Structure formats: C-alpha cells, structure tokens
Amino acid sequence: MSDGHDAGLLSPATAGHEGPVGDSAVLAALVTAEIALIEAYGAVGGLDHVKDRAGVLAEATALRGLIARPAAGADGDTGGLDARRLALSAVAGGNPVIPLVGELKRGAGVLVRPWVHRGATSQDILDTALMIVAKDAAGHVLAGLDHTIDDLERFAREHRDQVAAARTLTQHAVPTTTGLRAANWVRGIRRARGRLAAARDALPAQLGGAGGTLASFVEILGPDRAAKLPGAFADLAGLAAPDAPWHTARWPVTELGDALVQTLDALGVVAGDVTTLSRTEIGELAEGTGGGSSAMPQKQNPARSVLIRSAAIRAPHLGATLHTAAALAVDERPDGAWHAEWPTLRELLLLALGAAAHAADLSAGLRADATAVAVNLTATRGLIISERLSIVLGPLIGAEAVTEIVRQASLGSDLALLVHNALDAANTAVPEGLDELLDPARYTGLARYLVDGDLGAGPYGLGTGAIHVVDPTAPVAPEAPGPYDPFDDGSQLPPPPSRRGFDPFADPFSS
C-alpha cells in the first residue's frame, strides 16, 4: 500500500481508495478513535466539571464531518481532512496520527479542542483505528464465508451419492463421492470461520498513554476514573475492553492474522480442487461462469479459483511478517516492527475480502459433470477397488494371487474375468456376489453418512446417530449414576480403584 513516501498506513498512491480497508476507511477509523476518547472522558465523569458538557460532546461528534468536507486546496475548501496530505505529513513523525491531531484541533469547536487527543499517545489512536478497520473487514469476510458454506452444503447434498475417483498424490486411489469432497471443504471453511469470528470479537481497543502506564489519564482523572477509561473507550469504539495496554504484546494482530491465513488456507483448498478438476482432460467440475482468453476463445478459465489461489499463496507470508514484527516489538513502543504491521495487516485483510467474495460467487455457480465423473471413475478399468480386492479375496485365494490379478489387469486383462477364474480355481465364491464386489459404488464406506452428519441432515441410520469429532484432550465427563436397584446386593460392583503408596489395611499375602 505504501509507495515509499509515507509512514506505511495512509498512502499518497492510494489516497481515496474505497472499501473496508481503503484509505477512506482508515481515516474514518482514526477520527472515530479520537471521538471515542472524548466521549469516554464524558462516560467516566471526566467532563463533569466542564460548564458546557453537552457542548463538548456535540462538538466531538461534529468532528466526523471533517472527513466529508473538501480537502485543503480544493475548490470550496472548508478545512476537511485529506488522506494524501496526512500520509505525506506523517513521514516526519513516523505515523499519521501526529498530523491528524493538528488538523482535528484546527477544525474543532472551541469547547472540544482541549479534549482532542488529551492524554493519549499516537499508538493508542492508531492501534484502535486498525482494530476498528479490521473488525469491520472481518465482518465482510465472515458474510462471504456464510454464503460459501450455505452453497457448498447444498452442493454436497445434491451430489452425496455421485461416486467419483478419490486421488492421493495425484493418482486414482479408491472411490469417494463428489458430495464428500464438498463436505470436506465445508468442514475446513466452517472451522476457519469460527476462528475468525472469535478473533474479530476479541479485538481490543488500545489505551495506555505514552509508556503504557496510563499516567497521563491518572493525572487528568485520578486513579479510579482512569482505570475505567479504557473500558469506556473500547465500548464507544465498538471493540473489546483491553485487560491492559498491549503496546508490545501484539497478540491481537497475530491472532487475527492467523485466523485470516487459516481462512485463506481453507478457501485455497476449494480453489485448488476446482482448478484441478476443471482441467480439460478431467472436466468433473466447472465454475458457473468461466473467464475468457484474449487469444483462445474456446477457453473457460476458472478465474475465481485462480484469484483465490493467488491470495492463499500470498497469505502465509504476510502472516509470518506479522509474527516477525510481534517478536521484535521491543521497549514500550516498537521501532519499526510496529510500523511494519500496518500495510501487512491491511493487505492480508484485503486478500481475505477478495477471496471470500470470489468464493461466494464460485460456490453459488459450481457445477459437477456427471458424465465426466463417471468416465474418470472407469479410467483404471476397475482397479480403483484394488484395496477391496485385497481385503476380501486375500483370505480366500491368498495375497499373492490377488497381486497377480491386479498386475494382469493393469496390463489390460479383464478384471472381472480374472477374479472369476481365480475364485473358480479356488472352488470358492464371495458372499455378496462378483458384480457387487467390483462395483465402486459399493466401496464408498461412510461417505454418504459423513455428508449427512457433517451437514446436520439427521441420523445415519446405522444405529449410532451422527458422528461427532471427539477432542482427545477434553476431560472425560463422569458417568451418570444408574437407577436405584433394591435387589442389587453389591456383588456386581466393580472392584475399587487400586491405591498408590503404603496401605496399612492391605493384606500383604493376598495375590
């Protein structure tokens, strides 16, 4: 976002850029943070001694109007704020808050002017503004993920029983279903969505003063009111209350960054599968509307998937930059590491916004070609069920005989005839019949039930209900006691647990 002439947050090259993470949004968030601080003073009683408290708060609200006014030097100038001018002015002080405060005070009413930025440091306002921008952008990403999840759930149900070739290490492996493949996409996206929502809701405001001690606010308000100020400030800024200043504890940035990277990872898997399966020679999937080619009019490129993959490839490196900056956040305000976060976080948010929007479009129009799926399933002439042959025929005719069947079939011999002759030579048969044994649709395991269970479509019909993922680290809940049995003499009770250490009542001669 920076062209080398600014302090990294607002860029002359992108001034006026719209969108949730554009320069206009950042500028609005900076002003919002300054207004929230003034209103927080009022919320904790810091303005009680002011003669015209209502006037101060009214003039604070009016500061937002500076964003919409024409900038200095434009026709009809009324002293509005200009992102480009702030970016250029930010170089001297290393951040845009310093020139912003000067412009706010020049445009502020006489009553509120003394309260603009009072007691705060630049990092308080800038970090809070970044969290405001990030929270709003994350909300847009989550909305895109919700649309994607809904459409992919529908797609998975529609193709629950469409048997397809599963591929491992690029090769045909065993049968699966198109529906299960989509259900697995949903599983990954839903997991990422939950993590992103949690990270968004935890984004805190920043308020610590020059060195993170809140000394300035204690001097202005006294210790009791100063202790309440960060919570009031966070509430008015629409953020979580911080448990302490986080000037050099950069977990809000890294945890958000990690959630964004995980989101792009999950979307990247979908895009990667779609690009692979939409290849001309495979043709199992297709985007609803393909991208064209300037030179080859016959092409229908998976343009949305390509753009999602591009974002997914770039995202982990941006996340690594955020962690590097967090690890180098020294002293009470980082020298350069803090500044490196600003454009990095904005770019990561921008990638997530674009990928989520493209994923919503992709999932809404995703199509599966039943003919191509069926043709590809037969590409190995039945050998896609080789694993099943080993399991079923091994005990009947021996592992070596099964290996020989697979070898000859891979050379072009008819698999069904090979199996029939081997069973006939061994004077045995398979219980389910030869046709069912060789049918790929009979070897999809719990694929259809995994689709139903994961997407909440009811019980499996296997007598066990839905499959639940068990966290092995979770504590085991105690078993509920059974009903009282008046005829139970205690003889069926399990033995008491063994004791550790010396037991004075134990019989040393018992076995």
PDB file of N, CA and C in Angstrom, residues 434-470:
ATOM      1  N   LEU A 434     -20.072 -61.364  -7.358  1.00  0.00           N
ATOM      2  CA  LEU A 434     -18.937 -60.770  -8.059  1.00  0.00           C
ATOM      3  C   LEU A 434     -19.242 -59.350  -8.532  1.00  0.00           C
ATOM      4  N   ASP A 435     -20.461 -59.108  -9.025  1.00  0.00           N
ATOM      5  CA  ASP A 435     -20.791 -57.775  -9.527  1.00  0.00           C
ATOM      6  C   ASP A 435     -20.720 -56.726  -8.415  1.00  0.00           C
ATOM      7  N   GLU A 436     -21.251 -57.058  -7.262  1.00  0.00           N
ATOM      8  CA  GLU A 436     -21.213 -56.113  -6.143  1.00  0.00           C
ATOM      9  C   GLU A 436     -19.788 -55.900  -5.652  1.00  0.00           C
ATOM     10  N   LEU A 437     -18.984 -56.940  -5.668  1.00  0.00           N
ATOM     11  CA  LEU A 437     -17.603 -56.816  -5.233  1.00  0.00           C
ATOM     12  C   LEU A 437     -16.841 -55.823  -6.094  1.00  0.00           C
ATOM     13  N   LEU A 438     -17.119 -55.821  -7.388  1.00  0.00           N
ATOM     14  CA  LEU A 438     -16.375 -54.984  -8.323  1.00  0.00           C
ATOM     15  C   LEU A 438     -17.017 -53.614  -8.550  1.00  0.00           C
ATOM     16  N   ASP A 439     -18.132 -53.363  -7.904  1.00  0.00           N
ATOM     17  CA  ASP A 439     -18.842 -52.094  -8.100  1.00  0.00           C
ATOM     18  C   ASP A 439     -18.237 -51.003  -7.216  1.00  0.00           C
ATOM     19  N   PRO A 440     -17.659 -49.942  -7.803  1.00  0.00           N
ATOM     20  CA  PRO A 440     -17.077 -48.870  -6.978  1.00  0.00           C
ATOM     21  C   PRO A 440     -18.089 -48.226  -6.033  1.00  0.00           C
ATOM     22  N   ALA A 441     -19.353 -48.198  -6.430  1.00  0.00           N
ATOM     23  CA  ALA A 441     -20.378 -47.585  -5.576  1.00  0.00           C
ATOM     24  C   ALA A 441     -20.569 -48.360  -4.286  1.00  0.00           C
ATOM     25  N   ARG A 442     -20.127 -49.649  -4.264  1.00  0.00           N
ATOM     26  CA  ARG A 442     -20.249 -50.462  -3.051  1.00  0.00           C
ATOM     27  C   ARG A 442     -19.026 -50.316  -2.140  1.00  0.00           C
ATOM     28  N   TYR A 443     -18.121 -49.415  -2.522  1.00  0.00           N
ATOM     29  CA  TYR A 443     -16.904 -49.263  -1.712  1.00  0.00           C
ATOM     30  C   TYR A 443     -16.633 -47.781  -1.431  1.00  0.00           C
ATOM     31  N   THR A 444     -17.665 -47.108  -0.960  1.00  0.00           N
ATOM     32  CA  THR A 444     -17.503 -45.700  -0.566  1.00  0.00           C
ATOM     33  C   THR A 444     -17.605 -45.533   0.939  1.00  0.00           C
ATOM     34  N   GLY A 445     -17.594 -46.628   1.668  1.00  0.00           N
ATOM     35  CA  GLY A 445     -17.560 -46.550   3.125  1.00  0.00           C
ATOM     36  C   GLY A 445     -18.722 -45.754   3.684  1.00  0.00           C
ATOM     37  N   LEU A 446     -18.400 -44.814   4.570  1.00  0.00           N
ATOM     38  CA  LEU A 446     -19.418 -43.976   5.200  1.00  0.00           C
ATOM     39  C   LEU A 446     -19.539 -42.611   4.515  1.00  0.00           C
ATOM     40  N   ALA A 447     -19.176 -42.561   3.255  1.00  0.00           N
ATOM     41  CA  ALA A 447     -19.138 -41.266   2.566  1.00  0.00           C
ATOM     42  C   ALA A 447     -20.473 -40.533   2.657  1.00  0.00           C
ATOM     43  N   ARG A 448     -21.552 -41.221   2.331  1.00  0.00           N
ATOM     44  CA  ARG A 448     -22.848 -40.531   2.328  1.00  0.00           C
ATOM     45  C   ARG A 448     -23.252 -40.117   3.737  1.00  0.00           C
ATOM     46  N   TYR A 449     -22.868 -40.925   4.715  1.00  0.00           N
ATOM     47  CA  TYR A 449     -23.234 -40.587   6.092  1.00  0.00           C
ATOM     48  C   TYR A 449     -22.376 -39.454   6.642  1.00  0.00           C
ATOM     49  N   LEU A 450     -21.133 -39.380   6.168  1.00  0.00           N
ATOM     50  CA  LEU A 450     -20.287 -38.251   6.561  1.00  0.00           C
ATOM     51  C   LEU A 450     -20.851 -36.947   6.023  1.00  0.00           C
ATOM     52  N   VAL A 451     -21.409 -37.000   4.816  1.00  0.00           N
ATOM     53  CA  VAL A 451     -22.052 -35.803   4.270  1.00  0.00           C
ATOM     54  C   VAL A 451     -23.256 -35.424   5.113  1.00  0.00           C
ATOM     55  N   ASP A 452     -24.118 -36.374   5.394  1.00  0.00           N
ATOM     56  CA  ASP A 452     -25.330 -36.091   6.158  1.00  0.00           C
ATOM     57  C   ASP A 452     -25.008 -35.632   7.577  1.00  0.00           C
ATOM     58  N   GLY A 453     -24.079 -36.318   8.206  1.00  0.00           N
ATOM     59  CA  GLY A 453     -23.779 -35.985   9.593  1.00  0.00           C
ATOM     60  C   GLY A 453     -23.115 -34.634   9.725  1.00  0.00           C
ATOM     61  N   ASP A 454     -22.173 -34.350   8.854  1.00  0.00           N
ATOM     62  CA  ASP A 454     -21.448 -33.086   8.940  1.00  0.00           C
ATOM     63  C   ASP A 454     -22.349 -31.913   8.612  1.00  0.00           C
ATOM     64  N   LEU A 455     -23.322 -32.139   7.747  1.00  0.00           N
ATOM     65  CA  LEU A 455     -24.182 -31.039   7.325  1.00  0.00           C
ATOM     66  C   LEU A 455     -25.503 -31.024   8.083  1.00  0.00           C
ATOM     67  N   GLY A 456     -25.610 -31.823   9.136  1.00  0.00           N
ATOM     68  CA  GLY A 456     -26.767 -31.754  10.016  1.00  0.00           C
ATOM     69  C   GLY A 456     -28.052 -32.268   9.407  1.00  0.00           C
ATOM     70  N   ALA A 457     -27.986 -33.281   8.548  1.00  0.00           N
ATOM     71  CA  ALA A 457     -29.188 -33.765   7.872  1.00  0.00           C
ATOM     72  C   ALA A 457     -29.850 -34.923   8.605  1.00  0.00           C
ATOM     73  N   GLY A 458     -29.485 -35.187   9.858  1.00  0.00           N
ATOM     74  CA  GLY A 458     -30.169 -36.220  10.604  1.00  0.00           C
ATOM     75  C   GLY A 458     -29.300 -37.422  10.895  1.00  0.00           C
ATOM     76  N   PRO A 459     -29.880 -38.461  11.488  1.00  0.00           N
ATOM     77  CA  PRO A 459     -29.105 -39.635  11.894  1.00  0.00           C
ATOM     78  C   PRO A 459     -28.613 -40.439  10.699  1.00  0.00           C
ATOM     79  N   TYR A 460     -27.654 -41.270  10.970  1.00  0.00           N
ATOM     80  CA  TYR A 460     -27.020 -42.052   9.907  1.00  0.00           C
ATOM     81  C   TYR A 460     -27.814 -43.286   9.505  1.00  0.00           C
ATOM     82  N   GLY A 461     -28.693 -43.722  10.352  1.00  0.00           N
ATOM     83  CA  GLY A 461     -29.388 -44.961  10.057  1.00  0.00           C
ATOM     84  C   GLY A 461     -28.542 -46.172  10.353  1.00  0.00           C
ATOM     85  N   LEU A 462     -27.443 -45.977  11.099  1.00  0.00           N
ATOM     86  CA  LEU A 462     -26.572 -47.100  11.442  1.00  0.00           C
ATOM     87  C   LEU A 462     -26.718 -47.490  12.907  1.00  0.00           C
ATOM     88  N   GLY A 463     -27.664 -46.856  13.587  1.00  0.00           N
ATOM     89  CA  GLY A 463     -27.867 -47.160  14.994  1.00  0.00           C
ATOM     90  C   GLY A 463     -26.945 -46.408  15.925  1.00  0.00           C
ATOM     91  N   THR A 464     -26.115 -45.521  15.377  1.00  0.00           N
ATOM     92  CA  THR A 464     -25.157 -44.811  16.227  1.00  0.00           C
ATOM     93  C   THR A 464     -25.389 -43.309  16.218  1.00  0.00           C
ATOM     94  N   GLY A 465     -26.333 -42.821  15.424  1.00  0.00           N
ATOM     95  CA  GLY A 465     -26.546 -41.386  15.355  1.00  0.00           C
ATOM     96  C   GLY A 465     -25.439 -40.707  14.587  1.00  0.00           C
ATOM     97  N   ALA A 466     -25.397 -39.384  14.690  1.00  0.00           N
ATOM     98  CA  ALA A 466     -24.405 -38.618  13.951  1.00  0.00           C
ATOM     99  C   ALA A 466     -23.006 -38.850  14.492  1.00  0.00           C
ATOM    100  N   ILE A 467     -22.045 -38.742  13.609  1.00  0.00           N
ATOM    101  CA  ILE A 467     -20.646 -38.882  14.010  1.00  0.00           C
ATOM    102  C   ILE A 467     -20.178 -37.566  14.597  1.00  0.00           C
ATOM    103  N   HIS A 468     -19.582 -37.627  15.778  1.00  0.00           N
ATOM    104  CA  HIS A 468     -19.077 -36.427  16.442  1.00  0.00           C
ATOM    105  C   HIS A 468     -17.561 -36.511  16.532  1.00  0.00           C
ATOM    106  N   VAL A 469     -16.919 -35.403  16.301  1.00  0.00           N
ATOM    107  CA  VAL A 469     -15.474 -35.334  16.447  1.00  0.00           C
ATOM    108  C   VAL A 469     -15.152 -35.177  17.918  1.00  0.00           C
ATOM    109  N   VAL A 470     -14.357 -36.081  18.459  1.00  0.00           N
ATOM    110  CA  VAL A 470     -14.027 -36.084  19.878  1.00  0.00           C
ATOM    111  C   VAL A 470     -12.676 -35.429  20.081  1.00  0.00           C
TER     112      VAL A 470
END
